[in-house]
Amino acid sequence: MGSRKAREREMLDSVCSMIALVFFLVTCVELCDAATVVDVYRLIQYDISGAPFGSRLAKLNHHAGSLHFPPGADLSRTVLMIPVRDLNITFLQDYIAQRQPLGGLLFLLPQMFSFENKDDMRSNHQNQGNDLLKNVVAELEQLLIHANVPYPVYFAFEDDDIDAVLADVKRTDAIGQPATATTGGFKLVVSAPEPKKLISPIITNIQGWLPGLKTDGDASQLPTIAIVASYDTFGAAPALSVGSDSNGSGIVALLEIARLFSLLYSNPKTRGRYNLLFGLTSGGPYNYNGTQKWLRSFDQRLRESIDYAICLNSIGSWDNELWIHVSKPAENVYIKQIFEDFSNVAEGLGFKVGLKHKKINISNPRVAWEHEQFSRLRVTAATLSELFTAPELLESTGGLVDSRHFVNETAIIRSVKLVAESLARHIYGYQGNNIQIFADGGSLAVNPSYIQSWLDFLSRTPRVAPFLSKNDPLVMALKKELEDHTHEVNVQNEVLDGMFTFYDLTKARLAIYQVASVTFDLLLLLVLGSYLIVLFSFLVITTRGLDDLISIFRRPPSRKVKTA
């Protein structure tokens, strides 16, 4: 009897071990099913005065599909993988406008738009094909940021792994077998919490001074010239909005101008009788909200001392002409003087500067250019830009297409020379086209290496203001750089205007799983079940005999209840 129980125990242990082994193997197979894991960048989610824009969801757990889906297909549980090279913008406009059901969108961007890709960084801007692709991405971005998209939208960059997945998805869609729970395929999964509102986002302004030289017994306040550039960006994907041109080029130019004049002002013999005020402002895409708060922090005396302000915006991808945008008419004596200084210098440097006048509508809260915030406070100001017309709200603010590949540091160098020489002529009273204070080869020459290094750094650094803390490394780096070239550097922290509301979660990890069909699962279950039954029967027969196996499946005789 004891040996029989021992054999039964051994048999049971063997069966349990085999079952555990089978489940372990199945588990290992499931864990190895992930085809690839990639970084993805979420479409921005924000509100303007309570109106929702951008993507309103973040979680993703649906099968992958392509633009080759059959007509009439149900896409409510499908994530469309769309290379922007193949994008049909009309289809997307109609789909979003009609709010048709969709599991999500995954846009695949060429590597040329990645700030981590350094290949051909300085030559791609000359390629006509890349320029056409840039226009497509710009149109896509404007569509997405001005729409209310009721499903998750992500961006990723093309690579070998994700291209292989897309090729497989296209192949199955083309033969009329899109991925479903029945047919299998690829599943895209982003495990993310629900996005939360950013409470009281901070915008940070940074300013530095180069004080002018007063003569003995001169108690009057020196006039001031302000050089200003907004440093933050806005785009469809905040984690990718580096804004190399808008307004990385303006930041770099301001820092180089500060460096050049710090050399001049370090010697009392060459220090001008003008104060120079350098301002790096935030909130540029949001009606230059930071500039407004910065100016209102000035006392009346300081504002009245400003002779004029030059705002630098998008000066890194032009060829032969820049534009000076003003709010006062060209006949104004101050505007006329500024334009003449800039125009004369530009002529000597071999290009043109045009003048564009746009009157301010005080009743309209929309601010198209940074100088308009100065003009509203009756301070003479102008914006220097390669843009001929004022951009619309949240347009040309450093989005997906504004990468290092499309910016030419030579254009920034020429812009720096233009501004620096024009300021010097005004400060020192020089007239004539043959005078160059910042001539190449001299001790005051523009430094191309300095410009290139800062441009490369800014082209790797997303700068969407609501996602920058007041102690962000970027803010600290800009502050330190101004401290190296100017005096009395201080930082002003303000709360962004309440009409804008932003939500967190800008970046995530996307897992792509290759899943089997239900048919395969059922077949696997049948095989495993048959195997376990055969194994169990074999063990029972070898340890207890055939009769015991038969008795297991034999119905026991019914017991009749005896009645009295």
Coordinates of C-alpha atoms in Angstrom, one line a residue:
M1 CA 0.0 0.0 0.0
G2 CA 2.8 2.4 0.9
S3 CA 4.7 1.8 -2.4
R4 CA 1.5 2.4 -4.4
K5 CA 0.9 5.8 -2.7
A6 CA 4.5 6.7 -3.4
R7 CA 4.1 5.9 -7.1
E8 CA 0.9 8.0 -7.2
R9 CA 2.8 10.9 -5.6
E10 CA 5.6 10.6 -8.0
M11 CA 3.2 10.5 -10.9
L12 CA 1.4 13.6 -9.7
D13 CA 4.7 15.4 -9.2
S14 CA 5.7 14.5 -12.7
V15 CA 2.5 15.8 -14.2
C16 CA 2.7 19.1 -12.2
S17 CA 6.3 19.5 -13.3
M18 CA 5.4 19.0 -17.0
I19 CA 2.5 21.4 -16.8
A20 CA 4.7 24.0 -15.1
L21 CA 7.3 23.6 -17.8
V22 CA 4.8 24.0 -20.6
F23 CA 3.4 27.2 -19.1
F24 CA 6.9 28.5 -18.6
L25 CA 7.8 27.9 -22.2
V26 CA 4.5 29.7 -23.3
T27 CA 5.3 32.6 -21.1
C28 CA 8.8 32.9 -22.6
V29 CA 7.4 32.9 -26.1
E30 CA 5.0 35.7 -25.2
L31 CA 7.8 37.8 -23.6
C32 CA 9.9 37.5 -26.8
D33 CA 7.1 38.6 -29.1
A34 CA 8.0 42.3 -28.9
A35 CA 9.2 43.3 -32.4
T36 CA 10.8 46.6 -31.3
V37 CA 10.5 49.4 -28.7
V38 CA 11.0 53.0 -29.9
D39 CA 10.8 56.5 -28.5
V40 CA 7.6 58.4 -29.6
Y41 CA 6.6 62.0 -29.2
R42 CA 3.1 62.9 -28.4
L43 CA 1.1 65.6 -30.2
I44 CA 0.7 68.6 -28.0
Q45 CA -2.5 69.0 -25.9
Y46 CA -3.6 72.5 -24.9
D47 CA -6.6 74.8 -24.5
I48 CA -7.1 78.4 -25.6
S49 CA -9.7 80.1 -23.4
G50 CA -11.2 76.6 -22.7
A51 CA -11.3 75.5 -26.3
P52 CA -9.5 72.1 -26.7
F53 CA -6.8 71.6 -29.3
G54 CA -4.3 68.9 -30.1
S55 CA -4.5 65.2 -29.0
R56 CA -6.8 64.5 -26.1
L57 CA -5.7 61.0 -25.3
A58 CA -2.3 59.3 -24.6
K59 CA -2.8 55.5 -24.1
L60 CA -2.4 53.3 -27.1
N61 CA -3.3 49.5 -27.4
H62 CA -4.5 48.7 -30.9
H63 CA -3.4 46.8 -34.0
A64 CA -1.3 48.5 -36.6
G65 CA -2.6 49.5 -40.0
S66 CA -1.4 51.4 -43.0
L67 CA -2.9 53.7 -45.6
H68 CA -3.5 50.6 -47.7
F69 CA -6.6 49.6 -45.7
P70 CA -9.6 48.3 -47.7
P71 CA -12.5 50.6 -48.4
G72 CA -15.1 50.7 -45.6
A73 CA -12.7 49.1 -43.1
D74 CA -13.5 49.7 -39.4
L75 CA -10.5 51.6 -38.0
S76 CA -11.8 52.2 -34.5
R77 CA -9.3 49.8 -33.1
T78 CA -6.5 50.5 -35.6
V79 CA -3.4 52.7 -35.3
L80 CA -2.5 54.1 -38.7
M81 CA 1.2 54.1 -39.3
I82 CA 1.8 57.0 -41.8
P83 CA 5.2 57.9 -43.2
V84 CA 5.0 61.7 -43.9
R85 CA 6.7 60.9 -47.3
D86 CA 3.4 59.1 -48.3
L87 CA 1.0 61.5 -46.6
N88 CA -2.2 62.4 -48.3
I89 CA -3.0 65.6 -46.4
T90 CA -6.5 65.8 -47.9
F91 CA -7.4 62.4 -46.6
L92 CA -6.2 63.4 -43.1
Q93 CA -8.1 66.7 -43.2
D94 CA -11.3 64.9 -44.1
Y95 CA -10.9 62.2 -41.5
I96 CA -10.2 64.6 -38.7
A97 CA -12.9 67.1 -39.7
Q98 CA -15.5 64.3 -39.9
R99 CA -14.3 62.9 -36.5
Q100 CA -14.4 59.4 -37.9
P101 CA -13.5 56.7 -35.4
L102 CA -9.8 55.8 -35.2
G103 CA -7.6 54.0 -32.7
G104 CA -4.7 56.4 -33.2
L105 CA -2.1 57.9 -35.5
L106 CA 1.6 57.3 -35.7
F107 CA 3.4 59.6 -38.1
L108 CA 6.9 58.5 -39.2
L109 CA 9.3 61.4 -39.7
P110 CA 12.5 61.2 -41.8
Q111 CA 15.7 61.2 -39.8
M112 CA 16.5 64.6 -41.3
F113 CA 14.0 66.1 -38.8
S114 CA 15.8 64.5 -35.8
F115 CA 18.0 66.8 -33.8
E116 CA 20.1 63.8 -32.9
N117 CA 21.0 63.2 -36.6
K118 CA 24.1 65.2 -37.6
D119 CA 24.5 63.8 -41.1
D120 CA 24.7 66.4 -43.9
M121 CA 23.5 69.0 -41.4
R122 CA 24.8 71.9 -43.4
S123 CA 23.9 70.8 -46.9
N124 CA 20.4 69.4 -46.8
H125 CA 18.8 72.9 -46.8
Q126 CA 19.8 73.1 -50.5
N127 CA 18.1 70.0 -51.6
Q128 CA 14.8 70.7 -53.4
G129 CA 13.3 67.3 -52.5
N130 CA 13.9 68.0 -48.8
D131 CA 12.3 71.4 -49.2
L132 CA 9.2 69.8 -50.6
L133 CA 9.1 67.4 -47.7
K134 CA 9.6 70.3 -45.3
N135 CA 6.5 72.0 -46.8
V136 CA 4.4 68.8 -46.3
V137 CA 5.4 68.4 -42.7
A138 CA 4.7 72.1 -42.0
E139 CA 1.2 71.8 -43.5
L140 CA 0.6 68.6 -41.4
E141 CA 1.8 70.4 -38.2
Q142 CA -0.5 73.4 -38.7
L143 CA -3.4 71.0 -39.3
L144 CA -2.8 69.0 -36.1
I145 CA -2.2 71.9 -33.7
H146 CA -5.3 73.7 -34.8
A147 CA -7.6 70.6 -34.6
N148 CA -9.3 68.9 -31.7
V149 CA -8.1 65.3 -32.2
P150 CA -10.1 62.8 -30.1
Y151 CA -7.5 60.0 -30.2
P152 CA -3.8 59.5 -29.4
V153 CA -1.4 61.0 -32.0
Y154 CA 2.4 60.3 -31.9
F155 CA 5.5 61.0 -33.9
A156 CA 8.4 58.6 -34.4
F157 CA 11.5 58.6 -36.6
E158 CA 12.1 56.1 -39.4
D159 CA 14.6 53.4 -38.7
D160 CA 15.2 49.8 -39.9
D161 CA 13.1 48.2 -37.3
I162 CA 10.0 50.3 -37.7
D163 CA 10.4 50.3 -41.5
A164 CA 10.3 46.5 -41.4
V165 CA 7.2 46.5 -39.3
L166 CA 5.5 49.0 -41.6
A167 CA 6.4 46.9 -44.7
D168 CA 4.8 43.8 -43.1
V169 CA 1.7 45.8 -42.2
K170 CA 1.4 47.2 -45.8
R171 CA 1.8 43.7 -47.2
T172 CA -1.1 42.3 -45.2
D173 CA -3.3 45.3 -45.8
A174 CA -2.7 45.1 -49.5
I175 CA -4.0 41.5 -49.7
G176 CA -7.1 42.4 -47.8
Q177 CA -6.0 40.9 -44.4
P178 CA -5.6 43.8 -42.0
A179 CA -4.5 43.1 -38.5
T180 CA -7.4 42.0 -36.2
A181 CA -7.8 39.7 -33.2
T182 CA -8.7 37.0 -35.6
T183 CA -5.9 37.4 -38.2
G184 CA -3.1 38.6 -35.8
G185 CA -0.5 41.1 -36.9
F186 CA 1.3 43.9 -35.0
K187 CA 0.0 45.6 -31.9
L188 CA 1.1 49.1 -30.8
V189 CA 1.1 49.7 -27.1
V190 CA 1.9 52.9 -25.2
S191 CA 1.2 52.5 -21.4
A192 CA 0.7 56.1 -20.2
P193 CA -1.3 57.8 -17.5
E194 CA -4.0 60.3 -18.3
P195 CA -2.5 63.7 -19.2
K196 CA -2.8 66.3 -16.4
K197 CA -3.0 70.1 -16.6
L198 CA 0.1 72.0 -15.9
I199 CA -0.7 74.3 -13.0
S200 CA 0.6 77.9 -13.3
P201 CA 3.4 77.3 -15.9
I202 CA 6.3 79.7 -15.4
I203 CA 7.9 81.8 -18.1
T204 CA 11.4 83.3 -17.5
N205 CA 12.9 86.4 -18.8
I206 CA 16.7 87.1 -18.6
Q207 CA 18.3 90.5 -19.0
G208 CA 21.8 92.0 -18.8
W209 CA 23.3 95.5 -19.1
L210 CA 26.3 97.1 -20.7
P211 CA 26.4 100.5 -19.1
G212 CA 27.6 103.4 -21.2
L213 CA 30.2 106.0 -20.3
K214 CA 29.2 109.2 -18.6
T215 CA 31.4 112.3 -18.8
D216 CA 32.4 114.1 -15.7
G217 CA 29.6 116.2 -14.3
D218 CA 27.0 114.6 -16.5
A219 CA 24.1 113.9 -14.2
S220 CA 21.6 113.0 -17.0
Q221 CA 20.5 109.5 -17.7
L222 CA 22.2 107.9 -20.7
P223 CA 19.9 106.8 -23.6
T224 CA 19.5 103.0 -24.0
I225 CA 19.3 100.7 -26.9
A226 CA 17.6 97.3 -26.3
I227 CA 18.5 94.1 -28.2
V228 CA 15.9 91.5 -27.7
A229 CA 15.1 87.9 -28.7
S230 CA 12.4 85.5 -27.6
Y231 CA 14.0 82.1 -26.8
D232 CA 11.1 79.7 -26.5
T233 CA 9.3 77.6 -29.1
F234 CA 6.0 75.9 -29.9
G235 CA 5.2 73.0 -32.2
A236 CA 3.1 69.9 -32.7
A237 CA 5.5 67.8 -30.6
P238 CA 6.9 69.8 -27.7
A239 CA 9.7 67.3 -27.2
L240 CA 10.9 67.9 -30.7
S241 CA 10.4 71.7 -30.9
V242 CA 14.0 73.0 -31.0
G243 CA 13.4 76.0 -33.2
S244 CA 16.8 76.2 -34.8
D245 CA 15.7 79.3 -36.9
S246 CA 12.8 80.5 -34.8
N247 CA 14.2 81.6 -32.7
G248 CA 17.5 79.8 -32.1
S249 CA 19.1 82.1 -34.7
G250 CA 17.9 85.2 -32.8
I251 CA 19.3 83.9 -29.5
V252 CA 22.7 83.1 -31.1
A253 CA 22.8 86.6 -32.7
L254 CA 22.0 88.3 -29.5
L255 CA 24.7 86.5 -27.5
E256 CA 27.3 87.2 -30.2
I257 CA 26.3 90.9 -30.3
A258 CA 26.6 91.0 -26.5
R259 CA 30.1 89.4 -26.7
L260 CA 31.3 91.9 -29.4
F261 CA 30.1 95.0 -27.5
S262 CA 31.4 93.7 -24.2
L263 CA 34.9 93.9 -25.8
L264 CA 34.2 97.5 -26.9
Y265 CA 32.7 98.5 -23.6
S266 CA 35.5 96.9 -21.5
N267 CA 37.7 99.8 -22.4
P268 CA 36.6 103.3 -21.3
K269 CA 38.2 104.7 -24.4
T270 CA 35.9 102.8 -26.7
R271 CA 32.8 102.7 -24.5
G272 CA 29.8 104.4 -26.0
R273 CA 27.5 107.0 -24.5
Y274 CA 24.6 104.6 -24.7
N275 CA 23.5 101.9 -22.3
L276 CA 22.9 98.5 -24.0
L277 CA 20.1 96.3 -22.7
F278 CA 20.0 92.7 -23.7
G279 CA 16.8 90.8 -23.1
L280 CA 16.1 87.1 -23.7
T281 CA 12.3 86.8 -23.3
S282 CA 9.9 83.9 -23.0
G283 CA 6.3 83.4 -24.0
G284 CA 7.0 84.4 -27.6
P285 CA 4.5 82.1 -29.3
Y286 CA 1.8 83.2 -26.9
N287 CA 1.5 86.9 -28.0
Y288 CA 5.0 87.6 -26.6
N289 CA 3.5 87.3 -23.1
G290 CA 6.9 87.4 -21.4
T291 CA 8.0 90.5 -23.3
Q292 CA 4.8 92.3 -22.1
K293 CA 5.4 91.3 -18.5
W294 CA 9.1 92.3 -18.8
L295 CA 8.4 95.7 -20.2
R296 CA 5.7 96.4 -17.6
S297 CA 8.3 95.7 -14.9
F298 CA 10.3 98.7 -16.0
D299 CA 9.8 102.0 -14.3
Q300 CA 8.7 104.9 -16.4
R301 CA 12.2 106.5 -16.4
L302 CA 13.8 103.4 -17.9
R303 CA 11.2 103.1 -20.6
E304 CA 11.6 106.7 -21.5
S305 CA 15.4 106.2 -21.8
I306 CA 15.0 103.6 -24.5
D307 CA 16.1 105.2 -27.8
Y308 CA 14.9 102.2 -29.7
A309 CA 14.7 98.4 -29.5
I310 CA 15.8 95.9 -32.1
C311 CA 14.0 92.5 -31.8
L312 CA 15.7 89.5 -33.6
N313 CA 13.4 86.8 -35.0
S314 CA 14.2 84.1 -37.6
I315 CA 17.4 85.3 -39.2
G316 CA 19.1 82.0 -40.0
S317 CA 17.8 80.9 -43.4
W318 CA 17.8 83.8 -45.8
D319 CA 19.8 84.6 -48.9
N320 CA 19.7 88.1 -50.2
E321 CA 17.2 90.2 -48.2
L322 CA 16.1 90.8 -44.6
W323 CA 13.1 92.8 -43.5
I324 CA 12.6 95.5 -40.8
H325 CA 9.1 95.4 -39.5
V326 CA 7.8 98.5 -37.7
S327 CA 4.5 99.8 -36.3
K328 CA 5.2 103.5 -37.0
P329 CA 5.1 104.8 -40.5
A330 CA 8.3 105.0 -42.6
E331 CA 8.1 108.8 -42.4
N332 CA 8.7 108.8 -38.7
V333 CA 12.1 110.4 -38.0
Y334 CA 13.2 107.6 -35.6
I335 CA 12.1 104.8 -38.0
K336 CA 13.8 106.6 -40.9
Q337 CA 17.1 106.8 -39.0
I338 CA 17.0 103.2 -38.0
F339 CA 16.2 102.1 -41.6
E340 CA 19.0 104.3 -43.1
D341 CA 21.6 102.9 -40.7
F342 CA 20.6 99.3 -41.5
S343 CA 20.2 99.9 -45.2
N344 CA 23.6 101.5 -45.6
V345 CA 25.4 98.7 -43.7
A346 CA 23.5 96.0 -45.7
E347 CA 24.6 97.7 -48.9
G348 CA 28.2 97.5 -47.8
L349 CA 27.8 93.8 -46.9
G350 CA 26.2 93.0 -50.3
F351 CA 22.5 92.4 -49.5
K352 CA 19.3 94.3 -49.1
V353 CA 17.1 95.3 -46.2
G354 CA 13.4 96.1 -46.8
L355 CA 11.0 98.0 -44.6
K356 CA 7.5 96.8 -43.7
H357 CA 5.0 98.9 -41.9
K358 CA 2.1 97.2 -40.0
K359 CA -0.2 99.4 -38.0
I360 CA -1.2 98.1 -34.5
N361 CA -4.9 97.5 -33.8
I362 CA -5.1 98.3 -30.1
S363 CA -8.5 96.6 -29.8
N364 CA -7.0 93.3 -31.0
P365 CA -5.1 91.4 -28.3
R366 CA -3.2 89.5 -31.0
V367 CA 0.5 90.5 -31.2
A368 CA 2.2 89.5 -34.5
W369 CA 5.7 90.8 -33.8
E370 CA 7.7 91.2 -30.6
H371 CA 8.3 94.9 -31.3
E372 CA 4.6 95.5 -31.1
Q373 CA 4.7 95.0 -27.3
F374 CA 7.2 97.9 -27.2
S375 CA 5.1 100.0 -29.5
R376 CA 2.0 99.6 -27.3
L377 CA 4.0 101.3 -24.6
R378 CA 5.1 104.1 -27.0
V379 CA 8.6 102.8 -27.2
T380 CA 10.2 102.9 -30.7
A381 CA 11.0 99.4 -31.8
A382 CA 11.5 97.2 -34.8
T383 CA 11.8 93.5 -35.6
L384 CA 14.5 92.2 -37.9
S385 CA 13.4 89.0 -39.7
E386 CA 13.7 87.0 -42.9
L387 CA 9.9 86.7 -42.8
F388 CA 8.1 89.0 -45.2
T389 CA 4.7 88.8 -43.6
A390 CA 3.6 88.4 -40.0
P391 CA 3.0 84.8 -39.1
E392 CA -0.4 83.7 -37.8
L393 CA -0.9 82.6 -34.1
L394 CA 1.3 79.6 -33.3
E395 CA 2.9 79.6 -36.8
S396 CA 6.6 79.8 -37.5
T397 CA 7.4 79.3 -33.8
G398 CA 10.0 76.5 -34.0
G399 CA 8.0 73.4 -34.9
L400 CA 9.0 70.1 -36.5
V401 CA 10.5 71.5 -39.7
D402 CA 12.6 74.1 -37.9
S403 CA 15.6 71.9 -37.5
R404 CA 19.4 72.4 -37.8
H405 CA 19.3 71.0 -41.3
F406 CA 17.6 74.0 -42.7
V407 CA 19.6 76.7 -40.9
N408 CA 22.8 78.3 -42.3
E409 CA 25.2 79.8 -39.8
T410 CA 26.5 82.0 -42.6
A411 CA 23.2 83.8 -42.7
I412 CA 23.4 84.4 -38.9
I413 CA 26.9 85.7 -39.2
R414 CA 25.8 88.3 -41.8
S415 CA 22.8 89.2 -39.6
V416 CA 25.1 89.8 -36.6
K417 CA 27.4 92.0 -38.7
L418 CA 24.4 94.0 -39.9
V419 CA 23.0 94.6 -36.4
A420 CA 26.4 95.2 -34.8
E421 CA 27.7 97.6 -37.4
S422 CA 24.3 99.5 -37.5
L423 CA 24.3 99.9 -33.7
A424 CA 27.9 101.0 -33.7
R425 CA 27.2 103.7 -36.3
H426 CA 24.4 105.0 -34.2
I427 CA 26.3 104.8 -30.9
Y428 CA 29.5 106.4 -32.1
G429 CA 28.0 108.7 -34.7
Y430 CA 29.9 107.2 -37.7
Q431 CA 28.5 107.8 -41.1
G432 CA 29.7 106.4 -44.5
N433 CA 29.7 103.0 -46.1
N434 CA 33.4 102.2 -45.8
I435 CA 33.7 102.0 -42.0
Q436 CA 33.7 98.5 -40.5
I437 CA 34.2 98.2 -36.8
F438 CA 33.6 94.4 -36.8
A439 CA 35.7 93.6 -39.9
D440 CA 36.8 90.0 -40.5
G441 CA 40.2 89.2 -39.2
G442 CA 40.3 91.8 -36.5
S443 CA 40.0 91.5 -32.8
L444 CA 36.3 92.5 -33.0
A445 CA 35.5 90.0 -35.8
V446 CA 32.4 87.9 -35.5
N447 CA 33.3 84.4 -34.2
P448 CA 31.9 81.6 -36.5
S449 CA 32.8 78.9 -34.0
Y450 CA 31.0 80.6 -31.2
I451 CA 27.9 80.9 -33.4
Q452 CA 28.1 77.3 -34.6
S453 CA 28.5 75.8 -31.1
W454 CA 25.5 77.8 -29.7
L455 CA 23.4 77.0 -32.7
D456 CA 24.2 73.3 -32.4
F457 CA 23.3 73.4 -28.7
L458 CA 20.0 75.1 -29.2
S459 CA 19.2 72.8 -32.1
R460 CA 19.3 69.9 -29.6
T461 CA 17.3 71.6 -26.9
P462 CA 13.4 71.7 -27.0
R463 CA 12.3 75.0 -25.5
V464 CA 8.5 75.0 -25.2
A465 CA 8.1 77.4 -22.3
P466 CA 5.3 75.7 -20.2
F467 CA 7.6 72.6 -20.0
L468 CA 10.7 74.6 -18.8
S469 CA 11.2 75.1 -15.1
K470 CA 12.7 78.3 -13.8
N471 CA 15.8 76.4 -13.0
D472 CA 15.9 74.5 -16.3
P473 CA 19.5 73.9 -17.5
L474 CA 18.8 75.9 -20.6
V475 CA 17.7 78.9 -18.6
M476 CA 20.8 78.6 -16.4
A477 CA 23.0 78.3 -19.5
L478 CA 21.6 81.4 -21.1
K479 CA 21.9 83.3 -17.8
K480 CA 25.5 82.3 -17.3
E481 CA 26.4 83.3 -20.9
L482 CA 24.9 86.8 -20.4
E483 CA 26.8 87.0 -17.1
D484 CA 30.1 86.4 -19.0
H485 CA 29.5 89.4 -21.3
T486 CA 27.2 91.8 -19.5
H487 CA 26.5 93.2 -16.0
E488 CA 23.6 93.2 -13.6
V489 CA 22.1 90.1 -15.1
N490 CA 18.8 89.2 -13.5
V491 CA 16.0 86.7 -14.1
Q492 CA 12.3 87.5 -14.0
N493 CA 9.9 84.6 -13.4
E494 CA 6.2 85.2 -14.3
V495 CA 3.1 83.0 -14.7
L496 CA 2.0 82.4 -18.3
D497 CA -1.2 84.2 -19.3
G498 CA -4.2 82.2 -18.2
M499 CA -5.8 82.0 -21.6
F500 CA -3.4 79.1 -22.4
T501 CA -3.7 75.8 -20.7
F502 CA -1.2 73.0 -21.3
Y503 CA -1.1 69.3 -20.5
D504 CA 1.9 67.1 -19.6
L505 CA 3.2 63.9 -21.2
T506 CA 5.1 64.9 -24.2
K507 CA 7.2 61.7 -24.7
A508 CA 6.7 58.0 -24.3
R509 CA 8.0 54.5 -25.2
L510 CA 6.1 52.6 -27.9
A511 CA 6.2 48.7 -27.8
I512 CA 5.4 47.0 -31.0
Y513 CA 4.2 43.4 -30.5
Q514 CA 3.8 40.7 -33.1
V515 CA 0.7 38.9 -32.1
A516 CA -0.7 35.5 -33.3
S517 CA -4.2 35.0 -34.6
V518 CA -7.0 33.4 -32.6
T519 CA -6.8 30.4 -34.9
F520 CA -3.2 29.9 -33.9
D521 CA -4.1 30.2 -30.2
L522 CA -6.8 27.6 -30.6
L523 CA -4.5 25.2 -32.4
L524 CA -1.8 25.7 -29.8
L525 CA -4.4 25.0 -27.0
L526 CA -5.5 21.9 -28.8
V527 CA -2.0 20.6 -29.2
L528 CA -1.1 21.3 -25.6
G529 CA -4.3 19.7 -24.3
S530 CA -3.7 16.6 -26.4
Y531 CA -0.2 16.4 -25.2
L532 CA -1.1 16.7 -21.5
I533 CA -3.9 14.0 -21.9
V534 CA -1.5 11.6 -23.6
L535 CA 1.2 12.3 -21.0
F536 CA -1.2 11.8 -18.1
S537 CA -2.5 8.5 -19.6
F538 CA 1.0 7.2 -20.2
L539 CA 2.0 7.9 -16.6
V540 CA -1.1 6.3 -15.1
I541 CA -0.7 3.2 -17.2
T542 CA 3.0 2.8 -16.4
T543 CA 2.5 3.3 -12.6
R544 CA -1.0 2.0 -11.8
G545 CA -2.0 -0.1 -14.8
L546 CA -4.7 0.2 -17.6
D547 CA -7.5 -0.8 -15.3
D548 CA -6.9 2.2 -13.0
L549 CA -6.9 4.5 -16.1
I550 CA -10.2 3.1 -17.2
S551 CA -11.7 3.4 -13.8
I552 CA -10.9 7.1 -13.7
F553 CA -13.2 7.7 -16.7
R554 CA -15.8 5.1 -15.6
R555 CA -19.0 6.6 -14.1
P556 CA -19.4 5.3 -10.5
P557 CA -22.6 3.3 -9.8
S558 CA -25.5 5.3 -8.4
R559 CA -26.4 4.6 -4.8
K560 CA -30.1 4.0 -4.1
V561 CA -31.5 5.5 -0.9
K562 CA -33.2 2.8 1.1
T563 CA -36.6 3.8 2.4
A564 CA -38.2 2.5 5.5

